[in-house]
mmCIF file of N, CA, C and O in Angstrom:
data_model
loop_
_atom_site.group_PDB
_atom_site.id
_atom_site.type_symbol
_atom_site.label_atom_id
_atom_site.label_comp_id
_atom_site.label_asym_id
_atom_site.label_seq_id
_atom_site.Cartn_x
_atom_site.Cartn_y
_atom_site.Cartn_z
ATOM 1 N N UNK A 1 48.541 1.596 -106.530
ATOM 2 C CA UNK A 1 47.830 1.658 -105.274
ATOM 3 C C UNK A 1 48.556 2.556 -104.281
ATOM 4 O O UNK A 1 47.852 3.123 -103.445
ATOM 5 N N UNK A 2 49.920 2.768 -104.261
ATOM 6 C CA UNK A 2 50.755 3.465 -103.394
ATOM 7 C C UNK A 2 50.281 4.550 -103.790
ATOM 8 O O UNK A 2 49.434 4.632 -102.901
ATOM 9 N N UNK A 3 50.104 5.561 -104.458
ATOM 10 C CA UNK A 3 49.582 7.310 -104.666
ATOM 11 C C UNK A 3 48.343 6.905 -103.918
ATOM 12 O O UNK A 3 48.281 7.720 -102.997
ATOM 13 N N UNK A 4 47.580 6.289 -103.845
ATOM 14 C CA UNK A 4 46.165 6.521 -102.915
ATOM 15 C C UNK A 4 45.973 6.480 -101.876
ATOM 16 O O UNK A 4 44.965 6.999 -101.395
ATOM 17 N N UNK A 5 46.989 5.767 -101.065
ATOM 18 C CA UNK A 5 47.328 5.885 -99.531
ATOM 19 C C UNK A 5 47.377 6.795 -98.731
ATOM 20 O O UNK A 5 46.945 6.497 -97.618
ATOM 21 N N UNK A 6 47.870 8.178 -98.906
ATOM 22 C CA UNK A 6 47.840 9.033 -98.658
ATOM 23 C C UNK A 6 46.469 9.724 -98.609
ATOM 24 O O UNK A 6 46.101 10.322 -97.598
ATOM 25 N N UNK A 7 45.821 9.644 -99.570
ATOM 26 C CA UNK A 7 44.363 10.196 -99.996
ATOM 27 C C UNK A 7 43.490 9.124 -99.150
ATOM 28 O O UNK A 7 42.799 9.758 -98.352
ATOM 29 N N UNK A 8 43.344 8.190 -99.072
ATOM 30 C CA UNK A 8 42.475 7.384 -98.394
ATOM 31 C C UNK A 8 42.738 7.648 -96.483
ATOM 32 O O UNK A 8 41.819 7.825 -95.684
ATOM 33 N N UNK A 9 43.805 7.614 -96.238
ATOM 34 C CA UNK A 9 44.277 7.842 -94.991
ATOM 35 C C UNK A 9 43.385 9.326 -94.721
ATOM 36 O O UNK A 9 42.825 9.450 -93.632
ATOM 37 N N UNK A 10 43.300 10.205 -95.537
ATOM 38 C CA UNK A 10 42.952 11.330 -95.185
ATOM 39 C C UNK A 10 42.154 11.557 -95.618
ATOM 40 O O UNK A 10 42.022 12.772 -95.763
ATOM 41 N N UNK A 11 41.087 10.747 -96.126
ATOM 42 C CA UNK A 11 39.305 10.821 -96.394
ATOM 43 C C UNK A 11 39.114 9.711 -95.455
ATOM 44 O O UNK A 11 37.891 9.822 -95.369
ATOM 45 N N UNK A 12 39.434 8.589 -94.579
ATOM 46 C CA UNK A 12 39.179 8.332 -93.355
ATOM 47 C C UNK A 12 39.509 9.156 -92.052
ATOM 48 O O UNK A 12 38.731 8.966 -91.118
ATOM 49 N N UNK A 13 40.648 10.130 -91.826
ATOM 50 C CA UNK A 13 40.283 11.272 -90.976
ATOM 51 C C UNK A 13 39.768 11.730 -90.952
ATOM 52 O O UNK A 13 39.509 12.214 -89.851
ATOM 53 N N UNK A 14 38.971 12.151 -92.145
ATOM 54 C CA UNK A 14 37.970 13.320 -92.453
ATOM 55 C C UNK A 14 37.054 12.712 -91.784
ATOM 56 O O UNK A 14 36.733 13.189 -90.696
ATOM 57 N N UNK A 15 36.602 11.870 -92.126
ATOM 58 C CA UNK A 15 35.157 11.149 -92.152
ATOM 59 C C UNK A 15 35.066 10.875 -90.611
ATOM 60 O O UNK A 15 33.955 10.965 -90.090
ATOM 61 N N UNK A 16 36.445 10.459 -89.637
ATOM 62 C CA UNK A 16 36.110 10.085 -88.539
ATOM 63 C C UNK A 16 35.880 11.356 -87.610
ATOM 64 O O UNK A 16 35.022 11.336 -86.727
ATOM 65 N N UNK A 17 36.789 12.602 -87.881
ATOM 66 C CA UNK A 17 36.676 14.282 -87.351
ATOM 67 C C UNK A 17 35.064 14.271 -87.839
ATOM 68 O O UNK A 17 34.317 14.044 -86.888
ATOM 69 N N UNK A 18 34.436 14.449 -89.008
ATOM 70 C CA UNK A 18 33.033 14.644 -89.106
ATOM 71 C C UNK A 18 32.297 14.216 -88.434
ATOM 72 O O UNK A 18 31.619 15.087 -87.889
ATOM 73 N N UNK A 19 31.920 12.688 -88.015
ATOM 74 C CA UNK A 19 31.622 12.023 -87.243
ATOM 75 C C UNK A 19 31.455 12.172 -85.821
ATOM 76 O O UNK A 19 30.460 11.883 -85.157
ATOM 77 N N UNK A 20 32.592 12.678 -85.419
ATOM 78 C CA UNK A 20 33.009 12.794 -83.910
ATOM 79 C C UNK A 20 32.213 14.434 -84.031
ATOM 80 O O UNK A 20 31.277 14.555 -83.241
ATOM 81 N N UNK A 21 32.471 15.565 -84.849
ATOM 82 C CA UNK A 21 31.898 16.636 -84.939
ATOM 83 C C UNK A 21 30.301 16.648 -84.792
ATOM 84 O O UNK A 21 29.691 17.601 -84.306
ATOM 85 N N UNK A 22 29.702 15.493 -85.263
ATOM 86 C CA UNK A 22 28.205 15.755 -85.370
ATOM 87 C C UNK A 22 27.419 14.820 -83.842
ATOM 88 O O UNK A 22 26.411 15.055 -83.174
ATOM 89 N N UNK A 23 28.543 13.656 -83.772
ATOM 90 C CA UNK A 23 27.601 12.967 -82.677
ATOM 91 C C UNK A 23 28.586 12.861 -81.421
ATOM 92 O O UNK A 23 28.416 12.074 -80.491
ATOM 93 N N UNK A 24 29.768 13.881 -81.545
ATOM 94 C CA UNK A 24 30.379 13.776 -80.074
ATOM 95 C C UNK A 24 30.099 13.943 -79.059
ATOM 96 O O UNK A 24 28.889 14.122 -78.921
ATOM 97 N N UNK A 25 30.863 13.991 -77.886
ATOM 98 C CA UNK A 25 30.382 15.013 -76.500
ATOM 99 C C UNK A 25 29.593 15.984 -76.441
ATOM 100 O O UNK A 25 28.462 16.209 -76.009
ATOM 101 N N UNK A 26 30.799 16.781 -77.212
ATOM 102 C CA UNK A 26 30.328 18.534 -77.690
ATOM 103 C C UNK A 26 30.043 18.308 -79.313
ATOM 104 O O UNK A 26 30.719 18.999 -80.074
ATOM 105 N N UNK A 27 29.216 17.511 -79.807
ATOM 106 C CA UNK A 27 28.966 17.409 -81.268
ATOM 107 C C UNK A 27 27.696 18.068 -81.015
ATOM 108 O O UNK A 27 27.057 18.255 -79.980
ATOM 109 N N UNK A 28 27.432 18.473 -82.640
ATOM 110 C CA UNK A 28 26.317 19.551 -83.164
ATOM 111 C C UNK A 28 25.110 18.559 -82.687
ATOM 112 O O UNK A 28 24.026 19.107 -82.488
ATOM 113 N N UNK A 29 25.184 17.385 -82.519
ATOM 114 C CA UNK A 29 23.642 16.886 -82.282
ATOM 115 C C UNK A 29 23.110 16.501 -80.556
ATOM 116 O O UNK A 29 21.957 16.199 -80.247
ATOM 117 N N UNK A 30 24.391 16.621 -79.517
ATOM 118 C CA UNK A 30 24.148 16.495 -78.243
ATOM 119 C C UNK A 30 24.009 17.658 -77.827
ATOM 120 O O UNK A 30 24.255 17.597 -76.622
ATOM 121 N N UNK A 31 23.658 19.120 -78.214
ATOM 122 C CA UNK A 31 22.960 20.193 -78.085
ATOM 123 C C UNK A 31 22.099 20.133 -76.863
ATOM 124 O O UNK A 31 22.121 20.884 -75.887
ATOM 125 N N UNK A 32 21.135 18.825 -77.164
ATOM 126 C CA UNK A 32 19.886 19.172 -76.269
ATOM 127 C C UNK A 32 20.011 18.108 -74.959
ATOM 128 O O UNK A 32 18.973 17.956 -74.315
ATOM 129 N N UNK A 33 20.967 17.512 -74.608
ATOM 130 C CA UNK A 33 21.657 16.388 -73.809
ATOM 131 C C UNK A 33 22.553 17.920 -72.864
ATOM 132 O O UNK A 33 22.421 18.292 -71.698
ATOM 133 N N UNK A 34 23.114 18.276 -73.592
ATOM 134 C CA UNK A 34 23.741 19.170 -72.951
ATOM 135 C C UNK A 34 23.068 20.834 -72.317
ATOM 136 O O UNK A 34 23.662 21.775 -71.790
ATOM 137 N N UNK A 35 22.106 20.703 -72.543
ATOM 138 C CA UNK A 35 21.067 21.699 -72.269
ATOM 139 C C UNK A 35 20.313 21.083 -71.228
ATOM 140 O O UNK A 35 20.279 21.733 -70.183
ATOM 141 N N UNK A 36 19.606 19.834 -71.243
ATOM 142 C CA UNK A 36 19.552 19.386 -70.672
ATOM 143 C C UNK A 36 19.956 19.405 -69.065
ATOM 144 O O UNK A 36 19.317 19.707 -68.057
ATOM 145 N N UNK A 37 21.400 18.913 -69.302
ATOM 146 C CA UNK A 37 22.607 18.723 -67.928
ATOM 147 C C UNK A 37 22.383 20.336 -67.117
ATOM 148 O O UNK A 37 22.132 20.643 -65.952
ATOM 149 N N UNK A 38 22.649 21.252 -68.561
ATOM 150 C CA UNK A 38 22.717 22.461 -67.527
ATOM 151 C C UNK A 38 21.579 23.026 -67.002
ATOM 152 O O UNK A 38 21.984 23.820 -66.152
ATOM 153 N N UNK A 39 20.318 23.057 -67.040
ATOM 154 C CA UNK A 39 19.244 22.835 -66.701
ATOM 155 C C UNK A 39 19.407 22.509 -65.383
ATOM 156 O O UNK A 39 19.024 23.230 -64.461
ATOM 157 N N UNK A 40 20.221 20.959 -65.188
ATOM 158 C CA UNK A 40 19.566 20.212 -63.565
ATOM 159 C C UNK A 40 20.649 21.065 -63.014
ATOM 160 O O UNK A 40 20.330 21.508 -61.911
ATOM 161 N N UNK A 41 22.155 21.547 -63.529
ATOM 162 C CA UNK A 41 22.729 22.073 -62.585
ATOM 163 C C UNK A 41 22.966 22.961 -62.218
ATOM 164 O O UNK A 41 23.875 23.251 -61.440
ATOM 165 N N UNK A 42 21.642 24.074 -63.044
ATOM 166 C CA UNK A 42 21.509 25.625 -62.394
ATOM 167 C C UNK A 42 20.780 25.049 -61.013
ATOM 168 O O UNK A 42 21.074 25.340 -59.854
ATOM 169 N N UNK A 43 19.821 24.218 -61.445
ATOM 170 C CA UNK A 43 18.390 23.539 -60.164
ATOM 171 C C UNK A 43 19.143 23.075 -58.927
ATOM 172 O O UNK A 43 18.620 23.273 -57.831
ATOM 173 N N UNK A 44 20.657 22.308 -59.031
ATOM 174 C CA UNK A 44 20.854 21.945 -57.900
ATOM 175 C C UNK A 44 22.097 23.057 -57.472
ATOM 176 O O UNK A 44 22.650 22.788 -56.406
ATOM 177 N N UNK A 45 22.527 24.124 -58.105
ATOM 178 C CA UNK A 45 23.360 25.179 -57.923
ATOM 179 C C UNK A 45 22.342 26.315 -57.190
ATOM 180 O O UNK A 45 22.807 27.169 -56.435
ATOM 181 N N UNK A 46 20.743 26.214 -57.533
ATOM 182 C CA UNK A 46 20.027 27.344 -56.879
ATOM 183 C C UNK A 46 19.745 26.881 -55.305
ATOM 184 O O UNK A 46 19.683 27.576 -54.290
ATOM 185 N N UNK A 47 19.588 25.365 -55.496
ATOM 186 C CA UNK A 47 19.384 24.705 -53.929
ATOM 187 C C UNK A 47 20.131 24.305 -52.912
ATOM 188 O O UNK A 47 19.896 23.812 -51.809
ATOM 189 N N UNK A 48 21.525 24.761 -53.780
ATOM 190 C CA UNK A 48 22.947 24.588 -52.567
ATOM 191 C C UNK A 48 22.924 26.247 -51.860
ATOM 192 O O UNK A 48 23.069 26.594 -50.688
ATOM 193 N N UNK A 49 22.674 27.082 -53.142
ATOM 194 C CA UNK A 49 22.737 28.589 -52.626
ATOM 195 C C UNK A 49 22.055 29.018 -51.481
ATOM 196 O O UNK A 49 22.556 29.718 -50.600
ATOM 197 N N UNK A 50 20.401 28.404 -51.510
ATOM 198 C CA UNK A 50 19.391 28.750 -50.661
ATOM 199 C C UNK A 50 19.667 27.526 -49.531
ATOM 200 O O UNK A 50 18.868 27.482 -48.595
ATOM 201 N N UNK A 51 20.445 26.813 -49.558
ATOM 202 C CA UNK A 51 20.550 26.038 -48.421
ATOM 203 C C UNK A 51 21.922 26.565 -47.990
ATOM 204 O O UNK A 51 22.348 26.000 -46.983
ATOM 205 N N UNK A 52 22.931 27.765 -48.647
ATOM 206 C CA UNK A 52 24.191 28.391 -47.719
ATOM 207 C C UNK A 52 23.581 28.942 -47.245
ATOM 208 O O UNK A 52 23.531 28.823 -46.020
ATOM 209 N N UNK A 53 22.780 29.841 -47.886
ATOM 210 C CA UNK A 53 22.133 31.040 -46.898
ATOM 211 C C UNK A 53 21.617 30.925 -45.851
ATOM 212 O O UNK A 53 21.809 31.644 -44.870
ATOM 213 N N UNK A 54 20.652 29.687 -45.963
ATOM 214 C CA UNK A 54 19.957 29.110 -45.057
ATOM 215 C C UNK A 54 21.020 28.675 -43.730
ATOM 216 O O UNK A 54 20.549 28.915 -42.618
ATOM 217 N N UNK A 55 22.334 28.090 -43.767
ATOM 218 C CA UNK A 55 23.110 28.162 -43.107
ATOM 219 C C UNK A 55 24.043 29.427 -42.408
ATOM 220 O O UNK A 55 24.310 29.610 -41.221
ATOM 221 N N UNK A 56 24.402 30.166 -43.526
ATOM 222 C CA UNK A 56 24.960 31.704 -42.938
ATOM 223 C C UNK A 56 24.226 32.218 -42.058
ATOM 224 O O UNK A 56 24.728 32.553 -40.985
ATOM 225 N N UNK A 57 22.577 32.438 -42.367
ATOM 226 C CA UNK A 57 21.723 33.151 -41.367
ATOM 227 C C UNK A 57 22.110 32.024 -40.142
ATOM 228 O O UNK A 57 22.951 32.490 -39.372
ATOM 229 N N UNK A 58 21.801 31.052 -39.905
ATOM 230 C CA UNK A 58 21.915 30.290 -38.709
ATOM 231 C C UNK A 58 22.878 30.639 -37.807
ATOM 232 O O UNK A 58 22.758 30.907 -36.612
ATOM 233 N N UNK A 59 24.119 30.599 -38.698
ATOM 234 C CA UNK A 59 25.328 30.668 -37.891
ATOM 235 C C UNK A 59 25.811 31.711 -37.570
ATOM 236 O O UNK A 59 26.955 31.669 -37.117
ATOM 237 N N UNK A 60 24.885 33.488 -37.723
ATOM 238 C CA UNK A 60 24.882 34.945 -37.423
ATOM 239 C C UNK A 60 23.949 34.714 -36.266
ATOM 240 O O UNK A 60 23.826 35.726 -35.576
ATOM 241 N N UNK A 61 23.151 33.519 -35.792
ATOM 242 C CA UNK A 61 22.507 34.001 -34.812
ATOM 243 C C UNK A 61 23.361 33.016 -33.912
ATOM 244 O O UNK A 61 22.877 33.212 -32.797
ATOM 245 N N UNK A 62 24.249 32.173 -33.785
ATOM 246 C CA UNK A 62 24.583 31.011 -32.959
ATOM 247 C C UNK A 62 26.045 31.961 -32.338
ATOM 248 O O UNK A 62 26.693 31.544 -31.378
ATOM 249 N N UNK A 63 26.370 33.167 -33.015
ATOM 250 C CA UNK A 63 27.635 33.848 -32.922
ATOM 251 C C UNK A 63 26.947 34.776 -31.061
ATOM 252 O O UNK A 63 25.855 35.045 -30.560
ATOM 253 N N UNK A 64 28.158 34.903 -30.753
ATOM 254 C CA UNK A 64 27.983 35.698 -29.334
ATOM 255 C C UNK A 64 27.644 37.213 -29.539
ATOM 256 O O UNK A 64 27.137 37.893 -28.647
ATOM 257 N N UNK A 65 27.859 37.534 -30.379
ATOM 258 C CA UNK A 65 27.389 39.022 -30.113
ATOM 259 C C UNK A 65 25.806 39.445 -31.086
ATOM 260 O O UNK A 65 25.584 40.550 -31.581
ATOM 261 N N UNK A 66 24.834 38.175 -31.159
ATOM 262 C CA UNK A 66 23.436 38.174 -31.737
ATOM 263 C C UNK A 66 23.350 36.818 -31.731
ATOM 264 O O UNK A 66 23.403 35.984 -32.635
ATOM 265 N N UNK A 67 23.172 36.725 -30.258
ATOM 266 C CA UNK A 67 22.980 35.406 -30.310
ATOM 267 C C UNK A 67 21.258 34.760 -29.738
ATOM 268 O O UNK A 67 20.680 35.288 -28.787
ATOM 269 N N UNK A 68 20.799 33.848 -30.340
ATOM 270 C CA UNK A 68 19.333 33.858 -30.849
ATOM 271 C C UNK A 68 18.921 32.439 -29.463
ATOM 272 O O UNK A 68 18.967 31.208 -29.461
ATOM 273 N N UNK A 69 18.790 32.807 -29.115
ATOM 274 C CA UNK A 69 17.952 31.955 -27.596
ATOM 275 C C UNK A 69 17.477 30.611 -28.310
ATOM 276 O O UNK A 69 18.118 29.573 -28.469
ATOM 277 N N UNK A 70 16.030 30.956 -28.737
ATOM 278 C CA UNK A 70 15.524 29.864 -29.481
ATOM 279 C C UNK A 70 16.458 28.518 -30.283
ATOM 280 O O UNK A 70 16.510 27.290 -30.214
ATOM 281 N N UNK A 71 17.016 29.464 -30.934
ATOM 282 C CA UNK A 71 17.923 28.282 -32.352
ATOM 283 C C UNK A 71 19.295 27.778 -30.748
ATOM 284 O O UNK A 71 19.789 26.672 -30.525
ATOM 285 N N UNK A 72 19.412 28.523 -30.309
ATOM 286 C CA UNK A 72 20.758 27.560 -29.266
ATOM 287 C C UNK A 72 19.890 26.452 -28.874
ATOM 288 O O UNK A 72 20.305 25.336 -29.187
ATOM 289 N N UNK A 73 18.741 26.521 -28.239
ATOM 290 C CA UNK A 73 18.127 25.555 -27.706
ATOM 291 C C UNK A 73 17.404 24.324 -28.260
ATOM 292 O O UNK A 73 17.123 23.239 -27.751
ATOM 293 N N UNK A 74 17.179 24.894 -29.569
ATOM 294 C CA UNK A 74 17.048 23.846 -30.643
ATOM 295 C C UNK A 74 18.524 23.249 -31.121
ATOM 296 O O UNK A 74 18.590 22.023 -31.207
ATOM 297 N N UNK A 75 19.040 23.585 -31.259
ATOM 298 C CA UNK A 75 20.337 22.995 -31.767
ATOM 299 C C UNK A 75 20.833 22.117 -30.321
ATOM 300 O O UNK A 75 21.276 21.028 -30.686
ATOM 301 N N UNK A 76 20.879 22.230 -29.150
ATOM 302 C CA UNK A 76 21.734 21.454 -28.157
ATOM 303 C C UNK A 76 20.500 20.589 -28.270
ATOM 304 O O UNK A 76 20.796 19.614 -28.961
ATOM 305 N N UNK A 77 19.313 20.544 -27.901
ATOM 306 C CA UNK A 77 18.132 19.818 -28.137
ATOM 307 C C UNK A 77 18.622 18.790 -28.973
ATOM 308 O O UNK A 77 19.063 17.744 -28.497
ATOM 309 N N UNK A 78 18.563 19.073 -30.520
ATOM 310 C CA UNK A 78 18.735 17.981 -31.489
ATOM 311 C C UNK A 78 20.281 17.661 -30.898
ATOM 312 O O UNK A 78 20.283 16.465 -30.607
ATOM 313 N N UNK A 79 21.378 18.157 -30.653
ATOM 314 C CA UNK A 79 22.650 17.405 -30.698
ATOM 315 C C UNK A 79 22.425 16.598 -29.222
ATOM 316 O O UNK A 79 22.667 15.391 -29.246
ATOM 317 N N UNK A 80 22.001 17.160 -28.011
ATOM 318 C CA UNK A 80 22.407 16.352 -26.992
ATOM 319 C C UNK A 80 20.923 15.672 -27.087
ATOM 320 O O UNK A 80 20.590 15.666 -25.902
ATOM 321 N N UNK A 81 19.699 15.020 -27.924
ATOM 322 C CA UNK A 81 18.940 14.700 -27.487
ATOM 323 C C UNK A 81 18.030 14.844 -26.236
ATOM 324 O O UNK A 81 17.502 13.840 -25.757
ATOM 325 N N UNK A 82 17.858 15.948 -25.755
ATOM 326 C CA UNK A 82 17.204 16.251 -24.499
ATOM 327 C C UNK A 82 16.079 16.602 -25.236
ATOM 328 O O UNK A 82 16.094 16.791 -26.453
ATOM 329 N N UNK A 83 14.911 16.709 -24.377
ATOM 330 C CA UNK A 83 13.762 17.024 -24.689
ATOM 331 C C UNK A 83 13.111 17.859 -23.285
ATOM 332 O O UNK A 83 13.240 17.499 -22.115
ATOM 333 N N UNK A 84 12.457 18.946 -23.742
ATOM 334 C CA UNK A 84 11.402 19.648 -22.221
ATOM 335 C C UNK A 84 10.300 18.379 -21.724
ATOM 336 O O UNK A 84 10.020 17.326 -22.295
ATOM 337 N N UNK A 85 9.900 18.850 -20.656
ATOM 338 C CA UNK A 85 8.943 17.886 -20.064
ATOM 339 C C UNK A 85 7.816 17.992 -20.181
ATOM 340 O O UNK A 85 6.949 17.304 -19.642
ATOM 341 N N UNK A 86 7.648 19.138 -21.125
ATOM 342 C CA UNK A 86 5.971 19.294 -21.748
ATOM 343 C C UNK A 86 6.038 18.855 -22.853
ATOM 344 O O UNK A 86 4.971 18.353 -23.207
ATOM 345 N N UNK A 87 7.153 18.794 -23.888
ATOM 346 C CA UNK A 87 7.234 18.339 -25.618
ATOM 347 C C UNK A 87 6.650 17.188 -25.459
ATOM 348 O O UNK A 87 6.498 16.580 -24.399
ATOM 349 N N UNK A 88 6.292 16.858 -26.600
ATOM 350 C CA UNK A 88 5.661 15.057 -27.096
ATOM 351 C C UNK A 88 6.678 14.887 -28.039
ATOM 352 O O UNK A 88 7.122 15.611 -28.931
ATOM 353 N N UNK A 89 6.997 13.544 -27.559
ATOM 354 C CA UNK A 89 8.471 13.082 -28.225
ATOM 355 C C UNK A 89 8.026 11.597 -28.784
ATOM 356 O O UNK A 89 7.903 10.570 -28.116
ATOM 357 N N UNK A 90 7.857 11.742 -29.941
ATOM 358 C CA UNK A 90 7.767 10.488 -30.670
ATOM 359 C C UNK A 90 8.731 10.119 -31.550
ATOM 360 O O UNK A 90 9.084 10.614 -32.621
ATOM 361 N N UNK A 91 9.269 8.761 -30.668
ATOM 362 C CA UNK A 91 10.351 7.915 -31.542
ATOM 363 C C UNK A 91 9.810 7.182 -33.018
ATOM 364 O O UNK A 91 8.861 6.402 -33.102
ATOM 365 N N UNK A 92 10.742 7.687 -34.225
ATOM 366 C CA UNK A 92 10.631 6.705 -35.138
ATOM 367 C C UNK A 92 11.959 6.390 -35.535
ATOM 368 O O UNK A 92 12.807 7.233 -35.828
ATOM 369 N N UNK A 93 12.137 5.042 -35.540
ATOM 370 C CA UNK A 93 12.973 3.941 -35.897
ATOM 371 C C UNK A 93 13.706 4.403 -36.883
ATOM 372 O O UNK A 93 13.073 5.011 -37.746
ATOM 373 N N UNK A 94 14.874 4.304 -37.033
ATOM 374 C CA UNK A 94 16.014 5.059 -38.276
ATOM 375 C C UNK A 94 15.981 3.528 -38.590
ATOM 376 O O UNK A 94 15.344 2.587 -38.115
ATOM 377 N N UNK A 95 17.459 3.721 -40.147
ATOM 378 C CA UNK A 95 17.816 3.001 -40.823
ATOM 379 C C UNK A 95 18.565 1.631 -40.082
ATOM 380 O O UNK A 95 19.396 1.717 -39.178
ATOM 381 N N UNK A 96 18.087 0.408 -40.663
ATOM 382 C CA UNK A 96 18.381 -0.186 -40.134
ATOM 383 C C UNK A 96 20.330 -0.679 -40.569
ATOM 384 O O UNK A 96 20.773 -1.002 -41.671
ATOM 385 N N UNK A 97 20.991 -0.572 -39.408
ATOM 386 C CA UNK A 97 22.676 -0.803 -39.166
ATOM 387 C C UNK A 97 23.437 -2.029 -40.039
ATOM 388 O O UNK A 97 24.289 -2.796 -39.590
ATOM 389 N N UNK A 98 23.000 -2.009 -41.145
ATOM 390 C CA UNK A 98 24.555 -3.104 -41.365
ATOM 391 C C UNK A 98 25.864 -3.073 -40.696
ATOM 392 O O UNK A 98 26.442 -2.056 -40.313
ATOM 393 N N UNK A 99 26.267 -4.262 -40.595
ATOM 394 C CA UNK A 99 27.380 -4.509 -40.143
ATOM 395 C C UNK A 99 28.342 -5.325 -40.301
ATOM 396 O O UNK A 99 29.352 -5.232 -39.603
#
């Protein structure tokens, strides 16, 4: 039985490397799991991009030397809560505060 020890030890590596090769992480059969993943994270990599940009432009007009009337006044608006005296200002109720 001692000569087979060796051989058995190393047709159970085999078998467990094969194993791990076909149904691992990166095994030949999570292919489409992993296609998958990269899929959602081109989708949420294209919607961080268009939401920098969306920020860069903002913050080229909030700069002093092109600076954009409108967006200042919207922006202190939303931060200091003020409103003009012609707007219609309708409150809706946020999340309610645990504590």
């Amino acid at each position: 039985m001692k000569p087979y020890r060796l051989s058995f030890a190393l047709l159970l590596l085999l078998a467990y490397l094969g194993v791990q090769a076909l149904t691992g992480e990166r095994g030949l059969l999570s292919g489409s799991s992993r296609d998958a993943l990269l899929g959602q994270r081109e989708d949420q990599l294209a919607h961080l991009t268009e939401q920098r940009r969306d920020l860069e432009t903002r913050v080229r007009y909030l700069r002093t030397d092109s600076l954009s009337r409108d967006l200042l006044e919207e922006r202190a608006r939303a931060v200091l809560g003020f409103s003009d005296p012609r707007d219609y200002v309708i409150r809706v109720p946020g999340p309610a505060v645990q504590g």
